[in-house]
Amino acid sequence: MSAAATQPPTQVGDVYGRLTVVELLGVRKINTGARVNFALVKCSCDDETVKEVRLGNLRSGRTNSCGCLWRERMIKHGQYTSRLHRIWTGMRFRCSSPNTRSAHRYVGRGITVCDEWQDFAVFRDWALANGYADGKEIDRRDNDRGYSPDNCRWVTKLENLANRSKYLPGELEEWLHAEAGRQACSPYEVLKQALELYLGTSRIGDSDAQRSAGR
């Protein structure tokens, strides 16, 4: 029997780590079809963040802050600004933000991040053991499923573009233009960079010049 199962029922005012229960929200049906109890909590950190959390995670000790404890650990160990951390943050943001331009591709389709990857350390360990390298991006094998160890892999930018184009040709063009705007270059340059990264060479322009000279 788990420790959570032997605890008395949660009540408003109960404290779990840095979190104080403000309101019991009851049971909701989540994307997987499961029914989960939620609670509204307030963190004792400087931001005094108020957020909804799964009651089971709260009672088991899996969730014990608004995220501030984790941020403090990342800063302490110098990983808060790492590329892998930014990938993890972006992945979770895409799947939890209903007001972004890409919300219809993630939140609107029920795309989620699995429970175990809510912990950056778990995600980091999986990434390092499964092919992560600078220049590679996270990719979902099945575009209709969420982010989890059994559905994700690390691919080059070109491979990721190819996967996107199979499912979302219209969104691919939108992404190319957005990325081009971010880099202040043309969509062609974005594709060229991806191809150079994939081939490990920067001689694409030289090849073009050679073909032109041979005409």
mmCIF file of C-alpha atoms in Angstrom:
data_model
loop_
_atom_site.group_PDB
_atom_site.id
_atom_site.type_symbol
_atom_site.label_atom_id
_atom_site.label_comp_id
_atom_site.label_asym_id
_atom_site.label_seq_id
_atom_site.Cartn_x
_atom_site.Cartn_y
_atom_site.Cartn_z
ATOM 1 C CA MET A 1 0.000 0.000 0.000
ATOM 2 C CA SER A 2 1.367 3.432 -0.943
ATOM 3 C CA ALA A 3 2.083 6.134 1.609
ATOM 4 C CA ALA A 4 -0.555 8.334 -0.028
ATOM 5 C CA ALA A 5 -3.205 5.644 0.485
ATOM 6 C CA THR A 6 -2.584 5.587 4.243
ATOM 7 C CA GLN A 7 -2.819 9.372 4.640
ATOM 8 C CA PRO A 8 -6.046 10.997 5.861
ATOM 9 C CA PRO A 9 -8.158 12.734 3.178
ATOM 10 C CA THR A 10 -6.712 15.980 1.892
ATOM 11 C CA GLN A 11 -8.352 19.134 3.204
ATOM 12 C CA VAL A 12 -8.117 22.831 2.376
ATOM 13 C CA GLY A 13 -5.162 24.264 4.283
ATOM 14 C CA ASP A 14 -3.070 21.075 4.157
ATOM 15 C CA VAL A 15 0.584 21.690 3.304
ATOM 16 C CA TYR A 16 2.705 19.528 0.998
ATOM 17 C CA GLY A 17 6.259 20.796 0.723
ATOM 18 C CA ARG A 18 5.924 24.411 -0.369
ATOM 19 C CA LEU A 19 2.324 23.982 -1.511
ATOM 20 C CA THR A 20 -0.800 24.796 0.499
ATOM 21 C CA VAL A 21 -4.158 23.453 -0.682
ATOM 22 C CA VAL A 22 -6.483 26.357 -1.522
ATOM 23 C CA GLU A 23 -9.377 24.407 -3.042
ATOM 24 C CA LEU A 24 -10.273 20.811 -3.871
ATOM 25 C CA LEU A 25 -11.367 20.797 -7.532
ATOM 26 C CA GLY A 26 -12.725 17.264 -7.748
ATOM 27 C CA VAL A 27 -12.391 14.677 -10.484
ATOM 28 C CA ARG A 28 -11.762 15.498 -14.146
ATOM 29 C CA LYS A 29 -11.365 13.386 -17.252
ATOM 30 C CA ILE A 30 -7.945 13.893 -18.878
ATOM 31 C CA ASN A 31 -6.809 13.255 -22.467
ATOM 32 C CA THR A 32 -6.061 9.568 -21.874
ATOM 33 C CA GLY A 33 -9.618 9.010 -20.678
ATOM 34 C CA ALA A 34 -8.582 8.489 -17.059
ATOM 35 C CA ARG A 35 -10.383 10.331 -14.273
ATOM 36 C CA VAL A 36 -8.032 12.303 -12.024
ATOM 37 C CA ASN A 37 -8.502 14.337 -8.855
ATOM 38 C CA PHE A 38 -7.166 17.905 -8.960
ATOM 39 C CA ALA A 39 -6.484 20.551 -6.343
ATOM 40 C CA LEU A 40 -5.736 24.265 -6.465
ATOM 41 C CA VAL A 41 -2.579 25.081 -4.507
ATOM 42 C CA LYS A 42 -0.530 28.137 -3.585
ATOM 43 C CA CYS A 43 3.256 28.041 -3.357
ATOM 44 C CA SER A 44 5.150 29.669 -0.498
ATOM 45 C CA CYS A 45 7.922 30.876 -2.831
ATOM 46 C CA ASP A 46 8.489 34.571 -3.537
ATOM 47 C CA ASP A 47 6.168 34.444 -6.558
ATOM 48 C CA GLU A 48 3.320 32.932 -4.488
ATOM 49 C CA THR A 49 2.263 30.980 -7.577
ATOM 50 C CA VAL A 50 -1.259 29.535 -7.639
ATOM 51 C CA LYS A 51 -1.760 26.507 -9.888
ATOM 52 C CA GLU A 52 -3.765 23.333 -10.379
ATOM 53 C CA VAL A 53 -2.037 20.025 -9.651
ATOM 54 C CA ARG A 54 -2.988 16.373 -9.579
ATOM 55 C CA LEU A 55 -3.998 15.440 -6.068
ATOM 56 C CA GLY A 56 -2.263 12.054 -6.303
ATOM 57 C CA ASN A 57 1.046 13.709 -7.185
ATOM 58 C CA LEU A 58 0.601 16.111 -4.301
ATOM 59 C CA ARG A 59 -0.104 13.393 -1.748
ATOM 60 C CA SER A 60 2.702 11.114 -2.961
ATOM 61 C CA GLY A 61 5.293 13.907 -2.748
ATOM 62 C CA ARG A 62 5.914 13.919 -6.491
ATOM 63 C CA THR A 63 4.734 17.535 -6.665
ATOM 64 C CA ASN A 64 5.936 19.697 -3.788
ATOM 65 C CA SER A 65 6.390 23.151 -5.300
ATOM 66 C CA CYS A 66 5.257 25.291 -8.225
ATOM 67 C CA GLY A 67 8.483 24.424 -9.990
ATOM 68 C CA CYS A 68 10.653 26.772 -7.944
ATOM 69 C CA LEU A 69 12.530 23.923 -6.223
ATOM 70 C CA TRP A 70 13.411 22.435 -9.576
ATOM 71 C CA ARG A 71 14.551 25.817 -10.944
ATOM 72 C CA GLU A 72 16.766 26.312 -7.902
ATOM 73 C CA ARG A 73 18.376 22.902 -8.478
ATOM 74 C CA MET A 74 18.939 23.638 -12.170
ATOM 75 C CA ILE A 75 20.571 26.991 -11.417
ATOM 76 C CA LYS A 76 22.748 25.375 -8.755
ATOM 77 C CA HIS A 77 23.974 22.716 -11.197
ATOM 78 C CA GLY A 78 24.302 25.095 -14.168
ATOM 79 C CA GLN A 79 21.649 23.430 -16.346
ATOM 80 C CA TYR A 80 18.898 26.028 -16.252
ATOM 81 C CA THR A 81 20.102 27.659 -19.483
ATOM 82 C CA SER A 82 21.317 24.524 -21.287
ATOM 83 C CA ARG A 83 20.014 23.688 -24.769
ATOM 84 C CA LEU A 84 18.476 20.456 -23.504
ATOM 85 C CA HIS A 85 16.643 22.384 -20.810
ATOM 86 C CA ARG A 86 15.275 24.824 -23.416
ATOM 87 C CA ILE A 87 14.004 21.878 -25.475
ATOM 88 C CA TRP A 88 12.280 20.457 -22.415
ATOM 89 C CA THR A 89 10.735 23.817 -21.533
ATOM 90 C CA GLY A 90 9.509 24.354 -25.094
ATOM 91 C CA MET A 91 7.997 20.869 -25.261
ATOM 92 C CA ARG A 92 6.003 21.407 -22.074
ATOM 93 C CA PHE A 93 4.981 24.936 -23.096
ATOM 94 C CA ARG A 94 3.614 23.740 -26.464
ATOM 95 C CA CYS A 95 1.479 21.126 -24.751
ATOM 96 C CA SER A 96 0.033 23.365 -22.044
ATOM 97 C CA SER A 97 -0.512 26.763 -23.673
ATOM 98 C CA PRO A 98 -3.923 27.143 -25.351
ATOM 99 C CA ASN A 99 -3.342 30.706 -26.573
ATOM 100 C CA THR A 100 -0.335 30.246 -28.861
ATOM 101 C CA ARG A 101 -0.402 30.156 -32.666
ATOM 102 C CA SER A 102 0.445 26.458 -32.613
ATOM 103 C CA ALA A 103 -2.144 25.523 -29.962
ATOM 104 C CA HIS A 104 -4.309 23.731 -32.546
ATOM 105 C CA ARG A 105 -1.396 21.381 -33.251
ATOM 106 C CA TYR A 106 -0.776 20.464 -29.614
ATOM 107 C CA VAL A 107 -3.321 21.439 -26.943
ATOM 108 C CA GLY A 108 -6.142 21.321 -29.487
ATOM 109 C CA ARG A 109 -5.238 17.770 -30.511
ATOM 110 C CA GLY A 110 -4.686 16.462 -27.002
ATOM 111 C CA ILE A 111 -0.904 16.211 -27.385
ATOM 112 C CA THR A 112 0.632 16.000 -23.906
ATOM 113 C CA VAL A 113 3.933 15.380 -22.144
ATOM 114 C CA CYS A 114 3.967 12.149 -20.144
ATOM 115 C CA ASP A 115 3.973 12.379 -16.356
ATOM 116 C CA GLU A 116 7.540 11.121 -15.925
ATOM 117 C CA TRP A 117 8.921 13.839 -18.200
ATOM 118 C CA GLN A 118 7.473 16.573 -16.025
ATOM 119 C CA ASP A 119 10.733 16.080 -14.126
ATOM 120 C CA PHE A 120 13.635 17.548 -16.125
ATOM 121 C CA ALA A 121 16.177 15.156 -14.598
ATOM 122 C CA VAL A 122 14.212 12.147 -15.903
ATOM 123 C CA PHE A 123 13.921 13.708 -19.370
ATOM 124 C CA ARG A 124 17.618 14.626 -19.389
ATOM 125 C CA ASP A 125 18.693 11.089 -18.467
ATOM 126 C CA TRP A 126 16.501 9.621 -21.223
ATOM 127 C CA ALA A 127 17.843 12.121 -23.767
ATOM 128 C CA LEU A 128 21.503 11.442 -22.991
ATOM 129 C CA ALA A 129 20.919 7.681 -23.171
ATOM 130 C CA ASN A 130 18.992 7.824 -26.451
ATOM 131 C CA GLY A 131 21.035 9.791 -28.950
ATOM 132 C CA TYR A 132 20.762 13.425 -27.911
ATOM 133 C CA ALA A 133 23.466 15.641 -29.390
ATOM 134 C CA ASP A 134 23.828 19.345 -30.132
ATOM 135 C CA GLY A 135 22.040 20.058 -33.390
ATOM 136 C CA LYS A 136 19.457 17.312 -32.978
ATOM 137 C CA GLU A 137 15.788 17.914 -32.237
ATOM 138 C CA ILE A 138 13.140 15.880 -30.458
ATOM 139 C CA ASP A 139 10.665 14.193 -32.784
ATOM 140 C CA ARG A 140 7.494 12.173 -32.207
ATOM 141 C CA ARG A 141 7.385 8.961 -34.236
ATOM 142 C CA ASP A 142 3.590 8.975 -34.251
ATOM 143 C CA ASN A 143 2.421 12.541 -34.758
ATOM 144 C CA ASP A 144 -0.958 11.747 -33.206
ATOM 145 C CA ARG A 145 0.567 10.723 -29.877
ATOM 146 C CA GLY A 146 2.242 12.788 -27.182
ATOM 147 C CA TYR A 147 5.786 13.138 -25.885
ATOM 148 C CA SER A 148 6.952 9.973 -24.103
ATOM 149 C CA PRO A 149 10.003 7.675 -24.181
ATOM 150 C CA ASP A 150 8.304 5.116 -26.427
ATOM 151 C CA ASN A 151 7.187 7.711 -29.003
ATOM 152 C CA CYS A 152 10.166 10.081 -29.183
ATOM 153 C CA ARG A 153 13.597 10.077 -30.781
ATOM 154 C CA TRP A 154 16.372 12.536 -31.621
ATOM 155 C CA VAL A 155 16.653 13.529 -35.286
ATOM 156 C CA THR A 156 18.431 16.092 -37.423
ATOM 157 C CA LYS A 157 16.590 19.230 -38.459
ATOM 158 C CA LEU A 158 16.162 17.855 -41.989
ATOM 159 C CA GLU A 159 14.642 14.611 -40.690
ATOM 160 C CA ASN A 160 12.329 16.618 -38.468
ATOM 161 C CA LEU A 161 11.235 18.759 -41.410
ATOM 162 C CA ALA A 162 10.530 15.611 -43.411
ATOM 163 C CA ASN A 163 8.406 14.217 -40.607
ATOM 164 C CA ARG A 164 6.450 17.450 -40.300
ATOM 165 C CA SER A 165 5.835 17.586 -44.045
ATOM 166 C CA LYS A 166 4.273 14.122 -44.044
ATOM 167 C CA TYR A 167 1.574 15.203 -41.621
ATOM 168 C CA LEU A 168 1.360 18.984 -41.792
ATOM 169 C CA PRO A 169 2.420 20.365 -45.192
ATOM 170 C CA GLY A 170 0.610 23.637 -44.558
ATOM 171 C CA GLU A 171 2.136 24.054 -41.130
ATOM 172 C CA LEU A 172 5.578 23.240 -42.511
ATOM 173 C CA GLU A 173 5.534 26.362 -44.657
ATOM 174 C CA GLU A 174 4.341 28.418 -41.675
ATOM 175 C CA TRP A 175 7.170 27.012 -39.545
ATOM 176 C CA LEU A 176 9.768 27.727 -42.233
ATOM 177 C CA HIS A 177 8.726 31.350 -42.499
ATOM 178 C CA ALA A 178 8.607 31.739 -38.713
ATOM 179 C CA GLU A 179 12.083 30.221 -38.337
ATOM 180 C CA ALA A 180 13.376 32.377 -41.181
ATOM 181 C CA GLY A 181 12.005 35.456 -39.450
ATOM 182 C CA ARG A 182 13.634 34.450 -36.178
ATOM 183 C CA GLN A 183 16.998 34.007 -37.895
ATOM 184 C CA ALA A 184 16.523 37.044 -40.166
ATOM 185 C CA CYS A 185 17.131 34.991 -43.299
ATOM 186 C CA SER A 186 15.133 33.362 -46.094
ATOM 187 C CA PRO A 187 13.213 30.045 -45.790
ATOM 188 C CA TYR A 188 15.735 28.636 -48.275
ATOM 189 C CA GLU A 189 18.567 29.415 -45.859
ATOM 190 C CA VAL A 190 16.728 27.530 -43.113
ATOM 191 C CA LEU A 191 16.498 24.472 -45.362
ATOM 192 C CA LYS A 192 20.100 24.880 -46.428
ATOM 193 C CA GLN A 193 21.263 24.990 -42.810
ATOM 194 C CA ALA A 194 19.288 21.834 -42.084
ATOM 195 C CA LEU A 195 20.811 20.059 -45.075
ATOM 196 C CA GLU A 196 24.323 21.163 -44.161
ATOM 197 C CA LEU A 197 23.779 19.956 -40.623
ATOM 198 C CA TYR A 198 22.539 16.615 -41.899
ATOM 199 C CA LEU A 199 25.390 16.114 -44.378
ATOM 200 C CA GLY A 200 28.049 17.577 -42.110
ATOM 201 C CA THR A 201 29.266 19.873 -44.862
ATOM 202 C CA SER A 202 28.964 23.494 -45.961
ATOM 203 C CA ARG A 203 29.800 22.873 -49.607
ATOM 204 C CA ILE A 204 26.264 23.136 -50.970
ATOM 205 C CA GLY A 205 26.935 26.608 -52.345
ATOM 206 C CA ASP A 206 30.204 25.413 -53.893
ATOM 207 C CA SER A 207 28.361 22.614 -55.657
ATOM 208 C CA ASP A 208 25.853 25.081 -57.051
ATOM 209 C CA ALA A 209 28.689 27.264 -58.313
ATOM 210 C CA GLN A 210 30.378 24.292 -59.954
ATOM 211 C CA ARG A 211 27.166 23.292 -61.741
ATOM 212 C CA SER A 212 26.676 26.862 -62.961
ATOM 213 C CA ALA A 213 30.242 26.985 -64.243
ATOM 214 C CA GLY A 214 29.777 23.751 -66.142
ATOM 215 C CA ARG A 215 26.718 24.925 -68.053
#
